[in-house]
Amino acid sequence: MVLQTEKRYYTPEEYLELEEKAEYKNEYKDGEIIPIISETTNHNKIAGNFCRKFPLTVQAQDYDIYISDIKVWIPRYRLYTYPDVIVIKDKPIYEGIGTTTITNPLLIVEVLSNSTKNYDKTDKFKYYRSISDFQEYIMIDQYSFAVEQFAKQAEGQWIFKEYEGEEAVLVLDSIDFQITLRDIYERVDFELIED
């Protein structure tokens, strides 16, 4: 006989309380708490390289950049998630009373791993697109010199660009900034088998 356990659903408030005390990060999706798989060293280097090279002021416009530990709240899908890199124009708009969850990302970067790339490219991108301030999505492969970019042109219209090879240059659409893939992948060891 197989014993079935009833799935537990949590309110956003219960999740936030549990997450504050949790040893590991978890996403929240419409009542479910989903553990986040820990990052690899290559994953961490790639996200860090993008952050290090990103200017906080571009043409007299101010930007803030956050890495890994800041949540994004997506109300339409009742989702709390931790993007790898978030760029915000001007000031963050916070959800709730703390300063750990924002609602106004302009640009999101996800470093793809074998275990998360399908989710990052499909459902997660759909969820991100429901955010009104969201203009650009960058997905960086951690196993080769390969970057995918989606830039919002109009409501419901996103332009796709693909970059491959060490000499390629990623040119952002929402911000006047470009970076070589060589810089993004600085000190990344593709020989390491992680994930």
Short mmCIF file of N, CA and C in Angstrom, two decimals:
data_model
loop_
_atom_site.label_atom_id
_atom_site.label_comp_id
_atom_site.label_asym_id
_atom_site.label_seq_id
_atom_site.Cartn_x
_atom_site.Cartn_y
_atom_site.Cartn_z
N MET A 1 0.84 -1.18 0.00
CA MET A 1 0.00 0.00 0.00
C MET A 1 0.89 1.25 0.00
N VAL A 2 0.58 2.19 -0.89
CA VAL A 2 1.33 3.43 -0.99
C VAL A 2 0.60 4.51 -0.20
N LEU A 3 1.32 5.12 0.70
CA LEU A 3 0.75 6.19 1.51
C LEU A 3 0.97 7.51 0.80
N GLN A 4 -0.10 8.22 0.51
CA GLN A 4 0.02 9.51 -0.15
C GLN A 4 -0.07 10.62 0.88
N THR A 5 0.88 11.51 0.78
CA THR A 5 0.84 12.66 1.69
C THR A 5 0.20 13.83 0.97
N GLU A 6 -0.52 14.62 1.72
CA GLU A 6 -1.19 15.77 1.14
C GLU A 6 -0.18 16.90 0.93
N LYS A 7 -0.22 17.50 -0.25
CA LYS A 7 0.69 18.60 -0.57
C LYS A 7 0.31 19.81 0.26
N ARG A 8 1.31 20.46 0.83
CA ARG A 8 1.08 21.63 1.69
C ARG A 8 1.20 22.89 0.84
N TYR A 9 0.25 23.79 1.00
CA TYR A 9 0.30 25.09 0.35
C TYR A 9 0.49 26.17 1.40
N TYR A 10 1.23 27.21 1.04
CA TYR A 10 1.59 28.27 1.96
C TYR A 10 1.07 29.60 1.43
N THR A 11 0.78 30.50 2.34
CA THR A 11 0.45 31.87 1.95
C THR A 11 1.76 32.59 1.65
N PRO A 12 1.73 33.69 0.91
CA PRO A 12 2.96 34.46 0.70
C PRO A 12 3.59 34.88 2.03
N GLU A 13 2.77 35.22 3.00
CA GLU A 13 3.28 35.64 4.31
C GLU A 13 4.01 34.50 5.01
N GLU A 14 3.46 33.29 4.94
CA GLU A 14 4.12 32.13 5.54
C GLU A 14 5.46 31.87 4.86
N TYR A 15 5.46 31.94 3.52
CA TYR A 15 6.70 31.74 2.77
C TYR A 15 7.76 32.74 3.20
N LEU A 16 7.41 34.02 3.25
CA LEU A 16 8.38 35.06 3.60
C LEU A 16 8.94 34.85 5.00
N GLU A 17 8.09 34.42 5.91
CA GLU A 17 8.55 34.15 7.28
C GLU A 17 9.52 32.97 7.29
N LEU A 18 9.18 31.91 6.58
CA LEU A 18 10.06 30.74 6.50
C LEU A 18 11.37 31.08 5.77
N GLU A 19 11.27 31.85 4.70
CA GLU A 19 12.45 32.19 3.90
C GLU A 19 13.45 33.03 4.69
N GLU A 20 12.93 33.86 5.57
CA GLU A 20 13.80 34.70 6.40
C GLU A 20 14.73 33.86 7.28
N LYS A 21 14.25 32.67 7.68
CA LYS A 21 15.02 31.80 8.58
C LYS A 21 15.70 30.63 7.86
N ALA A 22 15.41 30.48 6.57
CA ALA A 22 15.89 29.30 5.82
C ALA A 22 17.40 29.35 5.61
N GLU A 23 18.03 28.18 5.62
CA GLU A 23 19.47 28.07 5.35
C GLU A 23 19.74 28.15 3.85
N TYR A 24 18.77 27.77 3.03
CA TYR A 24 18.91 27.76 1.58
C TYR A 24 17.76 28.54 0.96
N LYS A 25 17.99 29.12 -0.22
CA LYS A 25 16.97 29.90 -0.90
C LYS A 25 15.90 28.99 -1.50
N ASN A 26 14.67 29.53 -1.52
CA ASN A 26 13.53 28.83 -2.10
C ASN A 26 12.70 29.81 -2.91
N GLU A 27 12.14 29.34 -4.02
CA GLU A 27 11.16 30.13 -4.76
C GLU A 27 9.79 29.85 -4.17
N TYR A 28 8.87 30.75 -4.45
CA TYR A 28 7.48 30.57 -4.06
C TYR A 28 6.64 30.69 -5.31
N LYS A 29 5.83 29.68 -5.62
CA LYS A 29 4.99 29.70 -6.82
C LYS A 29 3.56 29.32 -6.45
N ASP A 30 2.72 30.34 -6.32
CA ASP A 30 1.29 30.15 -6.10
C ASP A 30 0.99 29.12 -5.00
N GLY A 31 1.64 29.29 -3.86
CA GLY A 31 1.37 28.43 -2.71
C GLY A 31 2.41 27.36 -2.45
N GLU A 32 3.21 27.05 -3.45
CA GLU A 32 4.24 26.01 -3.28
C GLU A 32 5.60 26.64 -3.01
N ILE A 33 6.37 26.00 -2.14
CA ILE A 33 7.75 26.41 -1.88
C ILE A 33 8.67 25.43 -2.61
N ILE A 34 9.52 25.98 -3.46
CA ILE A 34 10.37 25.16 -4.33
C ILE A 34 11.84 25.46 -4.03
N PRO A 35 12.59 24.47 -3.55
CA PRO A 35 14.02 24.70 -3.25
C PRO A 35 14.80 25.08 -4.51
N ILE A 36 15.75 25.99 -4.35
CA ILE A 36 16.61 26.41 -5.45
C ILE A 36 17.90 25.60 -5.38
N ILE A 37 18.29 25.06 -6.51
CA ILE A 37 19.52 24.28 -6.59
C ILE A 37 20.70 25.22 -6.41
N SER A 38 21.68 24.80 -5.63
CA SER A 38 22.83 25.68 -5.37
C SER A 38 23.62 25.93 -6.66
N GLU A 39 24.30 27.08 -6.68
CA GLU A 39 25.04 27.51 -7.85
C GLU A 39 26.43 26.88 -7.90
N THR A 40 26.98 26.79 -9.11
CA THR A 40 28.34 26.30 -9.30
C THR A 40 29.31 27.49 -9.28
N THR A 41 30.60 27.19 -9.20
CA THR A 41 31.59 28.27 -9.22
C THR A 41 31.57 29.02 -10.55
N ASN A 42 31.43 28.29 -11.68
CA ASN A 42 31.36 28.96 -12.98
C ASN A 42 30.12 29.87 -13.05
N HIS A 43 28.99 29.37 -12.58
CA HIS A 43 27.75 30.15 -12.55
C HIS A 43 27.98 31.45 -11.80
N ASN A 44 28.60 31.35 -10.64
CA ASN A 44 28.86 32.51 -9.79
C ASN A 44 29.82 33.49 -10.46
N LYS A 45 30.87 32.98 -11.10
CA LYS A 45 31.83 33.85 -11.78
C LYS A 45 31.16 34.63 -12.91
N ILE A 46 30.32 33.97 -13.68
CA ILE A 46 29.66 34.62 -14.82
C ILE A 46 28.77 35.76 -14.34
N ALA A 47 27.94 35.50 -13.34
CA ALA A 47 27.07 36.55 -12.80
C ALA A 47 27.91 37.69 -12.22
N GLY A 48 28.96 37.34 -11.50
CA GLY A 48 29.84 38.35 -10.91
C GLY A 48 30.55 39.18 -11.96
N ASN A 49 31.00 38.55 -13.04
CA ASN A 49 31.68 39.29 -14.13
C ASN A 49 30.74 40.31 -14.76
N PHE A 50 29.49 39.92 -14.99
CA PHE A 50 28.53 40.85 -15.57
C PHE A 50 28.34 42.05 -14.64
N CYS A 51 28.19 41.78 -13.35
CA CYS A 51 27.99 42.86 -12.36
C CYS A 51 29.20 43.78 -12.27
N ARG A 52 30.38 43.21 -12.25
CA ARG A 52 31.61 44.01 -12.12
C ARG A 52 31.78 44.98 -13.28
N LYS A 53 31.41 44.56 -14.47
CA LYS A 53 31.62 45.38 -15.67
C LYS A 53 30.50 46.38 -15.90
N PHE A 54 29.37 46.21 -15.23
CA PHE A 54 28.21 47.04 -15.51
C PHE A 54 28.35 48.42 -14.85
N PRO A 55 28.19 49.50 -15.62
CA PRO A 55 28.30 50.86 -15.04
C PRO A 55 27.01 51.24 -14.31
N LEU A 56 27.14 51.92 -13.18
CA LEU A 56 25.95 52.33 -12.43
C LEU A 56 25.34 53.62 -12.95
N THR A 57 26.10 54.36 -13.74
CA THR A 57 25.57 55.57 -14.37
C THR A 57 25.86 55.51 -15.86
N VAL A 58 24.82 55.67 -16.67
CA VAL A 58 24.95 55.66 -18.13
C VAL A 58 24.18 56.86 -18.65
N GLN A 59 24.88 57.77 -19.33
CA GLN A 59 24.26 58.97 -19.90
C GLN A 59 23.37 59.69 -18.87
N ALA A 60 23.93 59.93 -17.70
CA ALA A 60 23.27 60.64 -16.60
C ALA A 60 22.04 59.92 -16.05
N GLN A 61 21.87 58.65 -16.38
CA GLN A 61 20.79 57.84 -15.81
C GLN A 61 21.40 56.90 -14.78
N ASP A 62 20.73 56.78 -13.65
CA ASP A 62 21.24 55.93 -12.57
C ASP A 62 20.61 54.55 -12.63
N TYR A 63 21.45 53.54 -12.34
CA TYR A 63 21.00 52.15 -12.30
C TYR A 63 21.51 51.51 -11.02
N ASP A 64 20.75 50.57 -10.53
CA ASP A 64 21.20 49.71 -9.43
C ASP A 64 21.28 48.30 -9.98
N ILE A 65 22.26 47.55 -9.51
CA ILE A 65 22.42 46.16 -9.95
C ILE A 65 22.52 45.28 -8.71
N TYR A 66 21.79 44.17 -8.75
CA TYR A 66 21.74 43.23 -7.62
C TYR A 66 22.06 41.84 -8.12
N ILE A 67 22.66 41.04 -7.25
CA ILE A 67 23.06 39.69 -7.63
C ILE A 67 22.50 38.68 -6.63
N SER A 68 21.76 37.72 -7.12
CA SER A 68 21.32 36.49 -6.45
C SER A 68 20.46 36.58 -5.19
N ASP A 69 20.71 37.49 -4.27
CA ASP A 69 20.02 37.44 -2.99
C ASP A 69 18.78 38.32 -2.89
N ILE A 70 18.46 39.07 -3.93
CA ILE A 70 17.28 39.92 -3.93
C ILE A 70 16.17 39.21 -4.71
N LYS A 71 14.99 39.14 -4.10
CA LYS A 71 13.86 38.48 -4.73
C LYS A 71 13.10 39.46 -5.64
N VAL A 72 12.43 38.90 -6.64
CA VAL A 72 11.48 39.65 -7.45
C VAL A 72 10.11 39.06 -7.18
N TRP A 73 9.13 39.94 -6.93
CA TRP A 73 7.74 39.51 -6.74
C TRP A 73 6.99 39.75 -8.04
N ILE A 74 6.32 38.70 -8.53
CA ILE A 74 5.54 38.78 -9.77
C ILE A 74 4.09 38.49 -9.40
N PRO A 75 3.29 39.55 -9.16
CA PRO A 75 1.94 39.35 -8.62
C PRO A 75 1.01 38.54 -9.51
N ARG A 76 1.07 38.71 -10.84
CA ARG A 76 0.14 37.98 -11.71
C ARG A 76 0.24 36.46 -11.51
N TYR A 77 1.45 35.98 -11.25
CA TYR A 77 1.66 34.53 -11.10
C TYR A 77 1.92 34.12 -9.65
N ARG A 78 1.78 35.09 -8.74
CA ARG A 78 2.04 34.83 -7.31
C ARG A 78 3.38 34.10 -7.15
N LEU A 79 4.43 34.75 -7.66
CA LEU A 79 5.75 34.14 -7.69
C LEU A 79 6.78 35.05 -7.03
N TYR A 80 7.54 34.48 -6.10
CA TYR A 80 8.77 35.09 -5.59
C TYR A 80 9.91 34.30 -6.18
N THR A 81 10.85 34.96 -6.82
CA THR A 81 11.98 34.26 -7.43
C THR A 81 13.26 35.08 -7.25
N TYR A 82 14.40 34.39 -7.36
CA TYR A 82 15.71 35.01 -7.20
C TYR A 82 16.46 35.00 -8.53
N PRO A 83 16.33 36.04 -9.35
CA PRO A 83 17.13 36.08 -10.59
C PRO A 83 18.62 36.15 -10.24
N ASP A 84 19.47 35.73 -11.18
CA ASP A 84 20.91 35.78 -10.94
C ASP A 84 21.41 37.22 -10.88
N VAL A 85 20.93 38.07 -11.78
CA VAL A 85 21.30 39.48 -11.79
C VAL A 85 20.06 40.29 -12.14
N ILE A 86 19.86 41.40 -11.41
CA ILE A 86 18.74 42.31 -11.67
C ILE A 86 19.32 43.71 -11.85
N VAL A 87 18.85 44.41 -12.89
CA VAL A 87 19.21 45.81 -13.07
C VAL A 87 17.92 46.62 -12.98
N ILE A 88 17.97 47.70 -12.19
CA ILE A 88 16.83 48.57 -11.98
C ILE A 88 17.23 50.00 -12.37
N LYS A 89 16.34 50.68 -13.04
CA LYS A 89 16.58 52.09 -13.37
C LYS A 89 16.04 52.94 -12.23
N ASP A 90 16.84 53.93 -11.82
CA ASP A 90 16.49 54.83 -10.73
C ASP A 90 16.43 54.07 -9.39
N LYS A 91 15.29 54.09 -8.72
CA LYS A 91 15.18 53.51 -7.38
C LYS A 91 14.36 52.22 -7.41
N PRO A 92 14.71 51.27 -6.56
CA PRO A 92 13.91 50.05 -6.48
C PRO A 92 12.54 50.33 -5.87
N ILE A 93 11.54 49.62 -6.35
CA ILE A 93 10.21 49.64 -5.75
C ILE A 93 10.08 48.33 -4.98
N TYR A 94 9.90 48.45 -3.68
CA TYR A 94 9.88 47.27 -2.82
C TYR A 94 8.47 46.72 -2.65
N GLU A 95 8.40 45.42 -2.47
CA GLU A 95 7.15 44.74 -2.14
C GLU A 95 7.22 44.43 -0.66
N GLY A 96 6.18 44.79 0.06
CA GLY A 96 6.17 44.53 1.50
C GLY A 96 6.94 45.60 2.27
N ILE A 97 7.29 45.27 3.51
CA ILE A 97 7.91 46.26 4.39
C ILE A 97 9.43 46.23 4.37
N GLY A 98 10.04 45.19 3.87
CA GLY A 98 11.49 45.08 3.88
C GLY A 98 12.13 45.60 2.61
N THR A 99 13.43 45.35 2.49
CA THR A 99 14.18 45.76 1.30
C THR A 99 14.82 44.56 0.61
N THR A 100 14.17 43.41 0.69
CA THR A 100 14.72 42.20 0.07
C THR A 100 13.95 41.75 -1.16
N THR A 101 12.82 42.42 -1.46
CA THR A 101 11.99 42.02 -2.60
C THR A 101 11.62 43.24 -3.41
N ILE A 102 11.90 43.20 -4.71
CA ILE A 102 11.59 44.33 -5.58
C ILE A 102 10.56 43.91 -6.64
N THR A 103 9.96 44.93 -7.26
CA THR A 103 8.91 44.66 -8.25
C THR A 103 9.18 45.32 -9.60
N ASN A 104 10.32 46.03 -9.74
CA ASN A 104 10.52 46.82 -10.96
C ASN A 104 11.86 46.54 -11.67
N PRO A 105 12.17 45.28 -11.98
CA PRO A 105 13.40 45.04 -12.74
C PRO A 105 13.26 45.56 -14.17
N LEU A 106 14.31 46.22 -14.64
CA LEU A 106 14.38 46.65 -16.04
C LEU A 106 14.98 45.53 -16.88
N LEU A 107 16.04 44.94 -16.35
CA LEU A 107 16.79 43.90 -17.06
C LEU A 107 17.07 42.76 -16.08
N ILE A 108 16.93 41.53 -16.55
CA ILE A 108 17.24 40.35 -15.74
C ILE A 108 18.21 39.47 -16.52
N VAL A 109 19.22 38.98 -15.79
CA VAL A 109 20.19 38.03 -16.35
C VAL A 109 20.03 36.72 -15.61
N GLU A 110 19.91 35.63 -16.35
CA GLU A 110 19.93 34.29 -15.76
C GLU A 110 21.10 33.54 -16.38
N VAL A 111 21.89 32.90 -15.53
CA VAL A 111 22.98 32.03 -15.99
C VAL A 111 22.38 30.63 -16.07
N LEU A 112 22.41 30.05 -17.27
CA LEU A 112 21.73 28.78 -17.51
C LEU A 112 22.57 27.60 -17.01
N SER A 113 21.89 26.66 -16.39
CA SER A 113 22.53 25.40 -16.01
C SER A 113 21.69 24.28 -16.62
N ASN A 114 22.24 23.09 -16.67
CA ASN A 114 21.50 21.97 -17.25
C ASN A 114 20.19 21.72 -16.52
N SER A 115 20.18 21.95 -15.22
CA SER A 115 18.98 21.65 -14.43
C SER A 115 17.92 22.74 -14.49
N THR A 116 18.27 23.97 -14.89
CA THR A 116 17.29 25.06 -14.87
C THR A 116 17.02 25.70 -16.23
N LYS A 117 17.79 25.36 -17.27
CA LYS A 117 17.69 26.12 -18.52
C LYS A 117 16.31 26.02 -19.17
N ASN A 118 15.65 24.88 -19.10
CA ASN A 118 14.32 24.77 -19.71
C ASN A 118 13.33 25.69 -19.00
N TYR A 119 13.36 25.72 -17.70
CA TYR A 119 12.49 26.60 -16.90
C TYR A 119 12.82 28.06 -17.19
N ASP A 120 14.11 28.41 -17.20
CA ASP A 120 14.52 29.80 -17.45
C ASP A 120 14.08 30.29 -18.82
N LYS A 121 14.10 29.40 -19.81
CA LYS A 121 13.77 29.80 -21.19
C LYS A 121 12.27 29.80 -21.47
N THR A 122 11.47 29.14 -20.65
CA THR A 122 10.04 29.02 -20.96
C THR A 122 9.19 29.71 -19.89
N ASP A 123 8.78 28.96 -18.88
CA ASP A 123 7.86 29.50 -17.89
C ASP A 123 8.40 30.75 -17.19
N LYS A 124 9.66 30.71 -16.78
CA LYS A 124 10.21 31.84 -16.04
C LYS A 124 10.21 33.11 -16.91
N PHE A 125 10.55 32.98 -18.17
CA PHE A 125 10.52 34.13 -19.08
C PHE A 125 9.09 34.64 -19.23
N LYS A 126 8.12 33.74 -19.31
CA LYS A 126 6.71 34.14 -19.39
C LYS A 126 6.33 34.93 -18.14
N TYR A 127 6.74 34.46 -16.97
CA TYR A 127 6.43 35.17 -15.73
C TYR A 127 7.07 36.55 -15.72
N TYR A 128 8.34 36.63 -16.11
CA TYR A 128 9.03 37.92 -16.14
C TYR A 128 8.34 38.91 -17.07
N ARG A 129 7.85 38.43 -18.21
CA ARG A 129 7.21 39.32 -19.19
C ARG A 129 5.96 40.00 -18.65
N SER A 130 5.39 39.50 -17.58
CA SER A 130 4.19 40.12 -17.00
C SER A 130 4.53 41.36 -16.17
N ILE A 131 5.81 41.63 -15.94
CA ILE A 131 6.24 42.79 -15.16
C ILE A 131 6.31 44.00 -16.09
N SER A 132 5.58 45.06 -15.76
CA SER A 132 5.48 46.20 -16.69
C SER A 132 6.81 46.91 -16.93
N ASP A 133 7.70 47.00 -15.94
CA ASP A 133 8.99 47.68 -16.11
C ASP A 133 10.03 46.83 -16.84
N PHE A 134 9.79 45.54 -16.95
CA PHE A 134 10.76 44.60 -17.51
C PHE A 134 10.93 44.81 -19.02
N GLN A 135 12.19 45.06 -19.46
CA GLN A 135 12.45 45.38 -20.86
C GLN A 135 13.43 44.44 -21.56
N GLU A 136 14.23 43.69 -20.77
CA GLU A 136 15.29 42.91 -21.43
C GLU A 136 15.65 41.69 -20.59
N TYR A 137 15.87 40.57 -21.30
CA TYR A 137 16.19 39.30 -20.65
C TYR A 137 17.44 38.73 -21.31
N ILE A 138 18.46 38.48 -20.51
CA ILE A 138 19.72 37.92 -20.99
C ILE A 138 19.91 36.55 -20.35
N MET A 139 20.13 35.53 -21.19
CA MET A 139 20.40 34.17 -20.69
C MET A 139 21.80 33.77 -21.13
N ILE A 140 22.64 33.47 -20.15
CA ILE A 140 24.05 33.16 -20.41
C ILE A 140 24.30 31.69 -20.14
N ASP A 141 24.77 30.98 -21.15
CA ASP A 141 25.14 29.56 -21.01
C ASP A 141 26.41 29.48 -20.17
N GLN A 142 26.44 28.58 -19.20
CA GLN A 142 27.67 28.48 -18.40
C GLN A 142 28.65 27.44 -18.91
N TYR A 143 28.32 26.78 -20.04
CA TYR A 143 29.17 25.71 -20.55
C TYR A 143 29.91 26.06 -21.84
N SER A 144 29.55 27.21 -22.45
CA SER A 144 30.22 27.63 -23.68
C SER A 144 29.97 29.12 -23.88
N PHE A 145 30.70 29.73 -24.80
CA PHE A 145 30.53 31.15 -25.11
C PHE A 145 29.22 31.33 -25.89
N ALA A 146 28.12 31.46 -25.18
CA ALA A 146 26.82 31.57 -25.83
C ALA A 146 25.86 32.38 -24.95
N VAL A 147 25.25 33.41 -25.56
CA VAL A 147 24.32 34.28 -24.84
C VAL A 147 23.08 34.47 -25.72
N GLU A 148 21.91 34.43 -25.08
CA GLU A 148 20.65 34.72 -25.77
C GLU A 148 20.06 35.99 -25.15
N GLN A 149 19.50 36.84 -26.00
CA GLN A 149 18.98 38.12 -25.56
C GLN A 149 17.57 38.32 -26.12
N PHE A 150 16.65 38.73 -25.25
CA PHE A 150 15.32 39.13 -25.68
C PHE A 150 15.12 40.57 -25.24
N ALA A 151 14.73 41.44 -26.17
CA ALA A 151 14.50 42.86 -25.88
C ALA A 151 13.09 43.23 -26.29
N LYS A 152 12.38 43.88 -25.37
CA LYS A 152 10.99 44.27 -25.62
C LYS A 152 10.95 45.44 -26.58
N GLN A 153 10.14 45.33 -27.62
CA GLN A 153 9.97 46.40 -28.61
C GLN A 153 8.64 47.11 -28.40
N ALA A 154 7.60 46.37 -28.18
CA ALA A 154 6.26 46.90 -27.93
C ALA A 154 5.52 45.84 -27.13
N GLU A 155 4.34 46.16 -26.66
CA GLU A 155 3.57 45.19 -25.88
C GLU A 155 3.41 43.89 -26.68
N GLY A 156 3.91 42.82 -26.12
CA GLY A 156 3.80 41.51 -26.77
C GLY A 156 4.83 41.24 -27.85
N GLN A 157 5.73 42.18 -28.12
CA GLN A 157 6.76 41.98 -29.14
C GLN A 157 8.14 42.00 -28.52
N TRP A 158 8.85 40.89 -28.70
CA TRP A 158 10.21 40.75 -28.18
C TRP A 158 11.12 40.34 -29.32
N ILE A 159 12.26 41.01 -29.44
CA ILE A 159 13.26 40.69 -30.47
C ILE A 159 14.31 39.78 -29.85
N PHE A 160 14.64 38.72 -30.58
CA PHE A 160 15.63 37.74 -30.12
C PHE A 160 16.95 37.95 -30.86
N LYS A 161 18.06 37.94 -30.10
CA LYS A 161 19.40 37.96 -30.69
C LYS A 161 20.23 36.90 -29.99
N GLU A 162 21.16 36.35 -30.76
CA GLU A 162 22.02 35.27 -30.24
C GLU A 162 23.47 35.66 -30.46
N TYR A 163 24.31 35.39 -29.46
CA TYR A 163 25.74 35.71 -29.53
C TYR A 163 26.52 34.44 -29.22
N GLU A 164 27.52 34.15 -30.05
CA GLU A 164 28.36 32.96 -29.84
C GLU A 164 29.81 33.30 -30.11
N GLY A 165 30.68 32.68 -29.34
CA GLY A 165 32.11 32.85 -29.55
C GLY A 165 32.71 33.91 -28.65
N GLU A 166 33.95 33.71 -28.34
CA GLU A 166 34.68 34.56 -27.41
C GLU A 166 34.74 36.03 -27.84
N GLU A 167 34.77 36.28 -29.15
CA GLU A 167 34.90 37.65 -29.66
C GLU A 167 33.57 38.38 -29.80
N ALA A 168 32.46 37.70 -29.64
CA ALA A 168 31.14 38.33 -29.80
C ALA A 168 30.96 39.42 -28.74
N VAL A 169 30.14 40.41 -29.08
CA VAL A 169 29.89 41.54 -28.17
C VAL A 169 28.39 41.63 -27.92
N LEU A 170 27.99 41.46 -26.66
CA LEU A 170 26.59 41.62 -26.26
C LEU A 170 26.30 43.11 -26.17
N VAL A 171 25.32 43.58 -26.94
CA VAL A 171 24.91 44.99 -26.93
C VAL A 171 23.51 45.05 -26.33
N LEU A 172 23.40 45.68 -25.17
CA LEU A 172 22.10 45.77 -24.52
C LEU A 172 21.19 46.71 -25.29
N ASP A 173 19.91 46.43 -25.23
CA ASP A 173 18.91 47.22 -25.93
C ASP A 173 18.30 48.28 -25.02
N SER A 174 18.10 47.96 -23.75
CA SER A 174 17.42 48.86 -22.82
C SER A 174 18.36 49.86 -22.15
N ILE A 175 19.66 49.61 -22.23
CA ILE A 175 20.68 50.44 -21.58
C ILE A 175 21.84 50.59 -22.57
N ASP A 176 22.45 51.74 -22.60
CA ASP A 176 23.59 51.97 -23.49
C ASP A 176 24.83 51.32 -22.90
N PHE A 177 24.97 50.03 -23.13
CA PHE A 177 26.08 49.26 -22.55
C PHE A 177 26.34 48.05 -23.44
N GLN A 178 27.62 47.74 -23.60
CA GLN A 178 28.00 46.52 -24.31
C GLN A 178 29.16 45.86 -23.57
N ILE A 179 29.26 44.54 -23.75
CA ILE A 179 30.28 43.76 -23.07
C ILE A 179 30.65 42.57 -23.96
N THR A 180 31.94 42.27 -24.02
CA THR A 180 32.37 41.11 -24.82
C THR A 180 32.05 39.83 -24.06
N LEU A 181 31.84 38.76 -24.80
CA LEU A 181 31.65 37.48 -24.14
C LEU A 181 32.93 37.07 -23.41
N ARG A 182 34.08 37.49 -23.92
CA ARG A 182 35.34 37.20 -23.23
C ARG A 182 35.31 37.77 -21.81
N ASP A 183 34.77 39.01 -21.66
CA ASP A 183 34.66 39.62 -20.34
C ASP A 183 33.63 38.91 -19.46
N ILE A 184 32.52 38.50 -20.05
CA ILE A 184 31.49 37.78 -19.29
C ILE A 184 32.05 36.47 -18.74
N TYR A 185 32.87 35.79 -19.54
CA TYR A 185 33.38 34.47 -19.16
C TYR A 185 34.80 34.51 -18.58
N GLU A 186 35.24 35.69 -18.17
CA GLU A 186 36.59 35.80 -17.62
C GLU A 186 36.80 34.83 -16.45
N ARG A 187 37.88 34.04 -16.54
CA ARG A 187 38.30 33.07 -15.51
C ARG A 187 37.32 31.89 -15.33
N VAL A 188 36.42 31.70 -16.30
CA VAL A 188 35.53 30.55 -16.26
C VAL A 188 36.25 29.35 -16.87
N ASP A 189 36.21 28.23 -16.19
CA ASP A 189 36.88 27.01 -16.62
C ASP A 189 35.84 26.04 -17.19
N PHE A 190 35.73 25.97 -18.52
CA PHE A 190 34.74 25.09 -19.15
C PHE A 190 35.07 23.61 -18.94
N GLU A 191 36.28 23.30 -18.49
CA GLU A 191 36.65 21.91 -18.25
C GLU A 191 35.97 21.37 -16.99
N LEU A 192 35.57 22.26 -16.09
CA LEU A 192 34.92 21.83 -14.86
C LEU A 192 33.54 21.28 -15.20
N ILE A 193 33.25 20.10 -14.73
CA ILE A 193 31.93 19.53 -14.92
C ILE A 193 31.19 19.72 -13.61
N GLU A 194 30.31 20.72 -13.62
CA GLU A 194 29.52 21.02 -12.41
C GLU A 194 28.07 21.03 -12.82
N ASP A 195 27.19 21.02 -11.83
CA ASP A 195 25.75 21.18 -12.03
C ASP A 195 25.00 19.98 -11.56
#
